[in-house]
PDB file of C-alpha atoms and ligand atoms in Angstrom:
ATOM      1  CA  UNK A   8     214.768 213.296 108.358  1.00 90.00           C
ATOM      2  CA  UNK A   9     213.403 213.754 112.116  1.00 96.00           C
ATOM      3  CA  UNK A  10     210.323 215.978 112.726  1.00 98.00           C
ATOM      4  CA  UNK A  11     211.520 218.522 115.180  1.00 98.00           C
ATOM      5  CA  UNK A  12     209.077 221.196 116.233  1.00 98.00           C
ATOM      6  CA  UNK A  13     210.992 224.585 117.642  1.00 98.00           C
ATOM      7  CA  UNK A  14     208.964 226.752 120.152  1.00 98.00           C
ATOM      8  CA  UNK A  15     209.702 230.414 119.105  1.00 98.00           C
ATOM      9  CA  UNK A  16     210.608 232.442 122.412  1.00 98.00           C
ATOM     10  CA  UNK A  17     209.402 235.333 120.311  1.00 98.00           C
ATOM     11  CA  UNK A  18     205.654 234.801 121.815  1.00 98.00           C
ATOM     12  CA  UNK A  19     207.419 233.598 125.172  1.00 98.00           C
ATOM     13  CA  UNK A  20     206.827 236.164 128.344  1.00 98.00           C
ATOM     14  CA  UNK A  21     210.738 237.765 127.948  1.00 98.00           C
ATOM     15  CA  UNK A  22     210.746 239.273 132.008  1.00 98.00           C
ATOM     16  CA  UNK A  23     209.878 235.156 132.230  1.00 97.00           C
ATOM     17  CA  UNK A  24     211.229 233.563 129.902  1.00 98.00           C
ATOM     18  CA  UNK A  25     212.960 230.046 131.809  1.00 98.00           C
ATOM     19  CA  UNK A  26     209.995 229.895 133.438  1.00 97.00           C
ATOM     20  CA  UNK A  27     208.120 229.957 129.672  1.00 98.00           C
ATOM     21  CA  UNK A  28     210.811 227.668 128.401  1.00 98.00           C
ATOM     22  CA  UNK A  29     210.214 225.317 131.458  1.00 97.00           C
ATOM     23  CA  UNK A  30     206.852 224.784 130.321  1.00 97.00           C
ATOM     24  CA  UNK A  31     207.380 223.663 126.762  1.00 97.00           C
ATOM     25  CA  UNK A  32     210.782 221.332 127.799  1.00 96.00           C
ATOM     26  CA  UNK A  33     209.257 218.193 128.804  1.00 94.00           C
ATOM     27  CA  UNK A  34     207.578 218.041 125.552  1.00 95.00           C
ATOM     28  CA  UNK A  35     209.699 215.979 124.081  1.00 91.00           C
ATOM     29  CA  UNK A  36     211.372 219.254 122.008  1.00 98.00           C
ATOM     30  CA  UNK A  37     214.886 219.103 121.448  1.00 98.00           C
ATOM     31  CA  UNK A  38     215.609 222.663 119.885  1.00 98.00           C
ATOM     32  CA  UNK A  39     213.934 226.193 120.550  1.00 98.00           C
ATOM     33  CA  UNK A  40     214.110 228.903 117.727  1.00 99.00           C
ATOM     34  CA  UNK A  41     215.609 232.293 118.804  1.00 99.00           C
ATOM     35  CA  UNK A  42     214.380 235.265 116.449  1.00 99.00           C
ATOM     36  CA  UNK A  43     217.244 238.099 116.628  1.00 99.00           C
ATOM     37  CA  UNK A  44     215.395 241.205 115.066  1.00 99.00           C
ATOM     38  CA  UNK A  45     217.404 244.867 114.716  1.00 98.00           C
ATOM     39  CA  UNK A  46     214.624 247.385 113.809  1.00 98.00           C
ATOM     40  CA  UNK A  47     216.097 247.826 109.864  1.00 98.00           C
ATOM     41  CA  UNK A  48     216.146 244.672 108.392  1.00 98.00           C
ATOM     42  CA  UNK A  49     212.664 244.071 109.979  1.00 98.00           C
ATOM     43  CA  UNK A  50     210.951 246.313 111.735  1.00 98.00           C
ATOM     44  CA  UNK A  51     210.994 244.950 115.305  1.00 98.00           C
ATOM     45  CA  UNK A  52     213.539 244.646 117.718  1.00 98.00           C
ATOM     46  CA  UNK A  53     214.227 242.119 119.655  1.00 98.00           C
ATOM     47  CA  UNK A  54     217.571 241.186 121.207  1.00 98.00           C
ATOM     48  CA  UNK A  55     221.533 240.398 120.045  1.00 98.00           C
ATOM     49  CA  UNK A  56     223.763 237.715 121.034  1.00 98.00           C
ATOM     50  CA  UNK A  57     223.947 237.907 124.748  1.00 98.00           C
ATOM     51  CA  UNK A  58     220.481 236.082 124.613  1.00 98.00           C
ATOM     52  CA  UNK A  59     222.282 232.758 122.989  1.00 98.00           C
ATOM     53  CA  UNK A  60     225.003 233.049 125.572  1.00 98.00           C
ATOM     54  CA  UNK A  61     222.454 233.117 128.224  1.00 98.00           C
ATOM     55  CA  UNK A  62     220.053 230.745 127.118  1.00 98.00           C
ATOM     56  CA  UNK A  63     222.929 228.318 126.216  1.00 98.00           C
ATOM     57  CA  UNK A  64     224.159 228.857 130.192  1.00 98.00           C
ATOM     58  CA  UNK A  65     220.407 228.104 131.150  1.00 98.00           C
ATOM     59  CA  UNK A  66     219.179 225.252 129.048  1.00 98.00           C
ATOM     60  CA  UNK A  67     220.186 222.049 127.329  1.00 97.00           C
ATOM     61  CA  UNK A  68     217.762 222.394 124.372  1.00 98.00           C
ATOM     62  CA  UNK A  69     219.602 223.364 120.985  1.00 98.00           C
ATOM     63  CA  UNK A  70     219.236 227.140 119.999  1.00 99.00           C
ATOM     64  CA  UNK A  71     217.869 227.572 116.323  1.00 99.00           C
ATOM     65  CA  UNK A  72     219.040 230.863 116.078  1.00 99.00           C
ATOM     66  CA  UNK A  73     217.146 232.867 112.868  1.00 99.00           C
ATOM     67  CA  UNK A  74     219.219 235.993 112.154  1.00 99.00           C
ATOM     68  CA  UNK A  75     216.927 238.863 111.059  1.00 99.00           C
ATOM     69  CA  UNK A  76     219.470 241.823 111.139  1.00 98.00           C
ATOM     70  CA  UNK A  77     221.429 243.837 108.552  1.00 98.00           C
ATOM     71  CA  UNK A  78     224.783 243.112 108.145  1.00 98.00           C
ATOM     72  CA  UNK A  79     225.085 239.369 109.148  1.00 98.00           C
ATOM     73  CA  UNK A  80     228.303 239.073 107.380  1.00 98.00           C
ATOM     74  CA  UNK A  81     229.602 240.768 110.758  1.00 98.00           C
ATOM     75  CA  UNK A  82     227.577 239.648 113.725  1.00 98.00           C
ATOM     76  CA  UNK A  83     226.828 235.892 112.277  1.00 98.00           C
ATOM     77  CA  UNK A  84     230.042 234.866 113.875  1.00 97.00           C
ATOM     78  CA  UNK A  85     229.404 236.075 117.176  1.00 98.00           C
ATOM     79  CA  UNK A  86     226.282 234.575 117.318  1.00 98.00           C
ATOM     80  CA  UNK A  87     228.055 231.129 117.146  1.00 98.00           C
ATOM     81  CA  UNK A  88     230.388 231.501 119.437  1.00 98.00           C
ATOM     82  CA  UNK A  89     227.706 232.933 122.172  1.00 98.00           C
ATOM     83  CA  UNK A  90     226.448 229.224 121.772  1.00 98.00           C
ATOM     84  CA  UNK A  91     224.000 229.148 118.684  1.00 98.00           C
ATOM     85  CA  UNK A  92     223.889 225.592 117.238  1.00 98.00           C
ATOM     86  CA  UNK A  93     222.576 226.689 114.170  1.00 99.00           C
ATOM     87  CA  UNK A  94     222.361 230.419 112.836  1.00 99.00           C
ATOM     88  CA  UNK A  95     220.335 231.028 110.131  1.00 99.00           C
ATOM     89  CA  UNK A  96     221.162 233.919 107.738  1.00 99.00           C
ATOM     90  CA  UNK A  97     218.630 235.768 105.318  1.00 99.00           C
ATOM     91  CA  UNK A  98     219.997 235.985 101.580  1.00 98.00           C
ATOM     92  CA  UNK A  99     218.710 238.983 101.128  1.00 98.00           C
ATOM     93  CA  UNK A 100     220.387 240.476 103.959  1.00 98.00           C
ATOM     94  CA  UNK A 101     224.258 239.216 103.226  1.00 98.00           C
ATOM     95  CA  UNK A 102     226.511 240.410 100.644  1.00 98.00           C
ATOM     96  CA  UNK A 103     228.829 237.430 100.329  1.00 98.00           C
ATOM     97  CA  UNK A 104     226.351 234.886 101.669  1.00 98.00           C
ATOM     98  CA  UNK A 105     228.710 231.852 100.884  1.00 98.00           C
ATOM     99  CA  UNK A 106     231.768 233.291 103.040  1.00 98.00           C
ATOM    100  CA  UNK A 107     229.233 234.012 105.956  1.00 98.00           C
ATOM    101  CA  UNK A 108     228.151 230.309 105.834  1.00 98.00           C
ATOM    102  CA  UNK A 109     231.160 228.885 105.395  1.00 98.00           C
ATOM    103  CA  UNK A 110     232.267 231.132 108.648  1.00 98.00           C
ATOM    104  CA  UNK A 111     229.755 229.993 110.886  1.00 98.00           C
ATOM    105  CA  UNK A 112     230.683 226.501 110.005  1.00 98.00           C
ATOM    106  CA  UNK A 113     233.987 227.067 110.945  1.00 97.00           C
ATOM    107  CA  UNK A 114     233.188 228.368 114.448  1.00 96.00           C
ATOM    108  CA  UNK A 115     231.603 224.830 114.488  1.00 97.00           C
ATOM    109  CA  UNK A 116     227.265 226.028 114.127  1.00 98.00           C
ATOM    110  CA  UNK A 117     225.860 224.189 111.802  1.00 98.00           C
ATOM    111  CA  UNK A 118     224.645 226.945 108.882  1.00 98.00           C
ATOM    112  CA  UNK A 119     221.450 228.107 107.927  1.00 98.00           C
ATOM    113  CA  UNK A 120     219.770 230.056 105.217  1.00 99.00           C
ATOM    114  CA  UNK A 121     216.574 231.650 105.002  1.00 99.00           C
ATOM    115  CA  UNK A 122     214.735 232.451 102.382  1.00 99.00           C
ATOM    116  CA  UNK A 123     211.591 235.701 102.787  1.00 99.00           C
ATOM    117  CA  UNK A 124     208.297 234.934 100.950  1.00 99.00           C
ATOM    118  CA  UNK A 125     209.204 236.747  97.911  1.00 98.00           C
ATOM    119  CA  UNK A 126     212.832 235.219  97.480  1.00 99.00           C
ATOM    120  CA  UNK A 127     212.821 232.339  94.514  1.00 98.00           C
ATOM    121  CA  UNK A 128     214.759 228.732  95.473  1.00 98.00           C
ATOM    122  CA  UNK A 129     216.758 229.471  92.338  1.00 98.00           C
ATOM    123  CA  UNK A 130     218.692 232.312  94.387  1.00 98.00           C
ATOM    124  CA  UNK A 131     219.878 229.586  96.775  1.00 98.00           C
ATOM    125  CA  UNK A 132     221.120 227.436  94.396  1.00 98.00           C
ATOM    126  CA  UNK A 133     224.829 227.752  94.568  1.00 98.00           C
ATOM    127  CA  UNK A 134     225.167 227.600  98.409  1.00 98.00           C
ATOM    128  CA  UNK A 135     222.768 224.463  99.018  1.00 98.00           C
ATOM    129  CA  UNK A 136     225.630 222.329  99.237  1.00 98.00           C
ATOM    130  CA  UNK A 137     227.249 223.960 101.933  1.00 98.00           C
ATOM    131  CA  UNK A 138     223.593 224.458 104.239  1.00 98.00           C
ATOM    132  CA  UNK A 139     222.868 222.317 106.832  1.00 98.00           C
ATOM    133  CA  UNK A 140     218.873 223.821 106.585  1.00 98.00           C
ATOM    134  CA  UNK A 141     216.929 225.977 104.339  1.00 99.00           C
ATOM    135  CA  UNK A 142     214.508 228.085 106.422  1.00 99.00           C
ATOM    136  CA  UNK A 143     211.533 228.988 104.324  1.00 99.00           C
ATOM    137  CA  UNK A 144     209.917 232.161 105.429  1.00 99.00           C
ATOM    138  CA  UNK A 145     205.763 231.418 105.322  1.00 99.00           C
ATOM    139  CA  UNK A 146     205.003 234.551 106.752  1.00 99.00           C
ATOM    140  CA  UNK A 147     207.032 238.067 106.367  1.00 98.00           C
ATOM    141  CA  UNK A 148     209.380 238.231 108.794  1.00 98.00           C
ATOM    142  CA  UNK A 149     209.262 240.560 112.115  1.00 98.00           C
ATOM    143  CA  UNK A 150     206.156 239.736 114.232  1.00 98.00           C
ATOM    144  CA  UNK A 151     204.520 236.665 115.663  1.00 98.00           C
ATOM    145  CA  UNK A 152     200.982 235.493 114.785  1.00 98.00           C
ATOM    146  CA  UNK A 153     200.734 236.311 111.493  1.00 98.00           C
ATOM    147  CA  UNK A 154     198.562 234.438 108.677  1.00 98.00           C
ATOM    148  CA  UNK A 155     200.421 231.630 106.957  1.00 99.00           C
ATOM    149  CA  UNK A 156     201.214 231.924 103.326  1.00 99.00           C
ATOM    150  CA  UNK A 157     199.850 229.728 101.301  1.00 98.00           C
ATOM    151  CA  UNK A 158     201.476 229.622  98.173  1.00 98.00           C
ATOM    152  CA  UNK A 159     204.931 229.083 100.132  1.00 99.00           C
ATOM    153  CA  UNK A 160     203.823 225.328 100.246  1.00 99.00           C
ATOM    154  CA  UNK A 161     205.273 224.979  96.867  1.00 98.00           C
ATOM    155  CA  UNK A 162     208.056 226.713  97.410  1.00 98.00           C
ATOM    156  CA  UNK A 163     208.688 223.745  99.809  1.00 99.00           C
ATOM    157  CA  UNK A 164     207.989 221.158  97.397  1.00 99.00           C
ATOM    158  CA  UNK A 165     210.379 222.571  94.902  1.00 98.00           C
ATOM    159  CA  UNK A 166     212.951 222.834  97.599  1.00 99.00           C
ATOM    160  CA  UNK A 167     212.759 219.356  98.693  1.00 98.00           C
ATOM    161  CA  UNK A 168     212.841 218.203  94.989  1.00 98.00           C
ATOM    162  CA  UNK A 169     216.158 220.151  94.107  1.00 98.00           C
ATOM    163  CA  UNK A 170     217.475 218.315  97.395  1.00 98.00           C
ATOM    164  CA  UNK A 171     216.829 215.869  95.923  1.00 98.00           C
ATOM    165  CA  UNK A 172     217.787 216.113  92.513  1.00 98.00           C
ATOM    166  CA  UNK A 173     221.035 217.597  93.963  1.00 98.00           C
ATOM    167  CA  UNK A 174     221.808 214.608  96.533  1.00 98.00           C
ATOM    168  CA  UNK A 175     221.942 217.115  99.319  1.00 98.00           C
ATOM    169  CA  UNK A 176     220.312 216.301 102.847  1.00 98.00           C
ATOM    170  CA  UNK A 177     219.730 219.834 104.363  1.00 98.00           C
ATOM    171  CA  UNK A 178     216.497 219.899 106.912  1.00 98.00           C
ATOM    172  CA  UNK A 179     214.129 221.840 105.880  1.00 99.00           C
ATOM    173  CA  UNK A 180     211.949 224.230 108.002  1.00 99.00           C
ATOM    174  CA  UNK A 181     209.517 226.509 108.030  1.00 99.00           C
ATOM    175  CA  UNK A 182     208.699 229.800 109.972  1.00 99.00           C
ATOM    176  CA  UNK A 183     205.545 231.852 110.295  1.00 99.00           C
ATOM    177  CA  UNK A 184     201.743 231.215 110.639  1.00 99.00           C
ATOM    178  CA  UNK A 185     202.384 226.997 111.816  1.00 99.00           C
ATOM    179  CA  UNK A 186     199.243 225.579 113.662  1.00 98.00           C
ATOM    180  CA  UNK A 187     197.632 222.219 113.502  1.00 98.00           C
ATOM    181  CA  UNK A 188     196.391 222.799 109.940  1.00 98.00           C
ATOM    182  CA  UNK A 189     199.324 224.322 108.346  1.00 99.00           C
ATOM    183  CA  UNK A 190     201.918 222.249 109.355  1.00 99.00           C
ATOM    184  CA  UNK A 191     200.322 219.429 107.673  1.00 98.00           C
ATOM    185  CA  UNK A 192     200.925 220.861 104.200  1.00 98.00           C
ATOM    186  CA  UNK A 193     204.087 221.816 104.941  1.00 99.00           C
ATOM    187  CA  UNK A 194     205.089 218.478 106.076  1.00 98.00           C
ATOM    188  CA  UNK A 195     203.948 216.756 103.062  1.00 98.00           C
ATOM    189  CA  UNK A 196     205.652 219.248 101.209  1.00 98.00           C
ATOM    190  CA  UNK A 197     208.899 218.386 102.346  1.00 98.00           C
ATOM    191  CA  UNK A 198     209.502 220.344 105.362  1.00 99.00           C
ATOM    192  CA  UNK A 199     210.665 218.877 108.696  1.00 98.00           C
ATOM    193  CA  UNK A 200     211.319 221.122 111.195  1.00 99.00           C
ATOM    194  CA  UNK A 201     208.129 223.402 112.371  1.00 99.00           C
ATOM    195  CA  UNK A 202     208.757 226.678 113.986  1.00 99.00           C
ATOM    196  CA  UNK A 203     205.730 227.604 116.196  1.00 98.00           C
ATOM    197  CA  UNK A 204     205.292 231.053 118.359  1.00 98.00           C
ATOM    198  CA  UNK A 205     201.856 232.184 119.213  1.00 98.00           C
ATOM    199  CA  UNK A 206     200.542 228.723 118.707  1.00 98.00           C
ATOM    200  CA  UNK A 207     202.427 227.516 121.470  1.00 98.00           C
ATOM    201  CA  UNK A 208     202.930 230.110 123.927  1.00 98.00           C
ATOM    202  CA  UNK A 209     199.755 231.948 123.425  1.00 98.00           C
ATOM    203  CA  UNK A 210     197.738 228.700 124.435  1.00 97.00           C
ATOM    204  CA  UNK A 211     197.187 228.272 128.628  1.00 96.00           C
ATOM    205  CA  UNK A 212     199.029 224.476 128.083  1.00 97.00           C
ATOM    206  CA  UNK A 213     202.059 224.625 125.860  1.00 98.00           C
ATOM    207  CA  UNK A 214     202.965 220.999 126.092  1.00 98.00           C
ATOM    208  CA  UNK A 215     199.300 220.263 124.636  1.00 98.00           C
ATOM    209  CA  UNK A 216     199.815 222.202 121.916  1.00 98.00           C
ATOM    210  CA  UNK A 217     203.274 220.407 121.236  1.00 98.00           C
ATOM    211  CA  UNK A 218     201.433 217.185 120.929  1.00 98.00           C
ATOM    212  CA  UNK A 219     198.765 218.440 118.574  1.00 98.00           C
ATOM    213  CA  UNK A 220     201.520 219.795 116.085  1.00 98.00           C
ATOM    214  CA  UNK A 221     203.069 216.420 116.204  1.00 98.00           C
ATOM    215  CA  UNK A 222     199.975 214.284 116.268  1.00 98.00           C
ATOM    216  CA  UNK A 223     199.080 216.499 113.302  1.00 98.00           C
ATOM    217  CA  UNK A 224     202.318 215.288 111.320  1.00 98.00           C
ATOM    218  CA  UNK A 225     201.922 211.630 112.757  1.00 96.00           C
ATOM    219  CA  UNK A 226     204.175 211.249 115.352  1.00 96.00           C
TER     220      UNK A 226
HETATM  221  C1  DX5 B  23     208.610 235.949 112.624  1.00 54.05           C
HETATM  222  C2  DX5 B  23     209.506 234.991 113.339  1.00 54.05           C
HETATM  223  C3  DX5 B  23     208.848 233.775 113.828  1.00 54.05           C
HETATM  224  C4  DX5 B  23     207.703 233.982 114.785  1.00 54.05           C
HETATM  225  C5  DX5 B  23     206.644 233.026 114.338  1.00 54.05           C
HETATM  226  O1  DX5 B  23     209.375 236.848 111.917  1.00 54.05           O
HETATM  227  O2  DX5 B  23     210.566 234.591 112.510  1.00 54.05           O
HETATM  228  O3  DX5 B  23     209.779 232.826 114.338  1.00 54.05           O
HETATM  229  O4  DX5 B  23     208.000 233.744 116.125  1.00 54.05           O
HETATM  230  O5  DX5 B  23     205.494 233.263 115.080  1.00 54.05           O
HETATM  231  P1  DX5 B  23     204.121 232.514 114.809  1.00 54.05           P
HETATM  232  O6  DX5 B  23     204.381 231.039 114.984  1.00 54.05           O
HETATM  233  O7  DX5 B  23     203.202 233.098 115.851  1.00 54.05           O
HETATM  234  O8  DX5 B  23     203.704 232.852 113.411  1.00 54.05           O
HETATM  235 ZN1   ZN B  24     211.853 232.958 113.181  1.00 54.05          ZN
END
């Protein structure tokens, strides 16, 4: 599976944000990850789908679109068709999480779930085969720089081995608290696709900090 890394605009500068984006591009990235937030699933706002349809008019990167909002049985959807290539839905958010999937497939996104820190793989079980990635929560979603989780590394582990076991080939990411250190245990855990915020866009060279995730994972 590739190693992607995906720069989260959360930590971007948002009255800036091409020109934040336009410093992490020639990276080598190919996706960014887009946080949607509503205030009641977590407690932070953010924005709602005119943000994909905008960034998808203003960039050629893919938009990892992580869907932290009650009710995603309703605005998933829309969310694919403003441009999202993949939207990512919580499980503990959706009531019929396998129609919602199956949806955003059909409006041609690729389908994500995400599971919070407290949320066993078990729960996930049924819908695996119809994921294209399994977003694993290592920090509690709804702000940026945040303290990794430890203990979600082998929640990882036992993710990638019921891929396995199962025959699926779903990518695997992770979310919250990813710097140079981290994202080494995750990637020997099984994950392959590294969300990073603050450790990015925080830092006065964004590209640099690119490089040290991947050098970190040996690429
Ligand atoms: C948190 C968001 C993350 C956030 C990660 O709820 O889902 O994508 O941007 O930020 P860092 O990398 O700073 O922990
Ligand atoms: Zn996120």
């Amino acid at each position: 599976m590739s190693i992607e890394i995906a720069p989260s605009i959360l930590s971007a500068n948002f009255s800036n944000l091409m020109q934040d984006i336009n410093k992490v591009k020639d990276s080598g990235i190919h996706m960014l990850h887009v946080d949607v937030m509503d205030g009641h699933f977590v407690p932070n706002i953010t924005f709602g789908s005119k943000m994909i349809a905008d960034l998808h008019k203003s960039t050629s990167l893919k938009l990892d679109c992580h869907l932290m909002i009650d009710n995603p049985d309703k605005f998933a959807p829309e969310f694919a068709k403003a441009g999202g290539d993949v939207i990512m839905v919580h499980l503990e958010a959706s009531v019929h999480i396998y129609r919602v999937l199956q949806e955003i497939k059909n409006f041609g996104a690729k389908a994500g779930l995400v599971l919070n820190p407290g949320t066993p793989v078990d729960a996930a079980r049924e819908v695996l085969p119809l994921v294209d990635q399994v977003l694993i929560m290592t920090v509690n979603p709804g702000f940026g720089g945040q303290k990794f989780i430890p203990q979600m590394v082998n929640k990882v582990q036992e993710l990638a081995e019921l891929r396995d076991n199962l025959g699926l080939k779903f990518n695997i990411e992770v979310d919250g608290g990813i710097n140079d250190i981290t994202i080494k245990d995750c990637a020997a855990a099984g994950a392959n696709i590294f969300v990073a915020g603050s450790y990015v866009f925080d830092a006065s060279d964004p590209i640099s900090q690119v490089n040290k995730l991947l050098a970190a994972v040996g690429q």
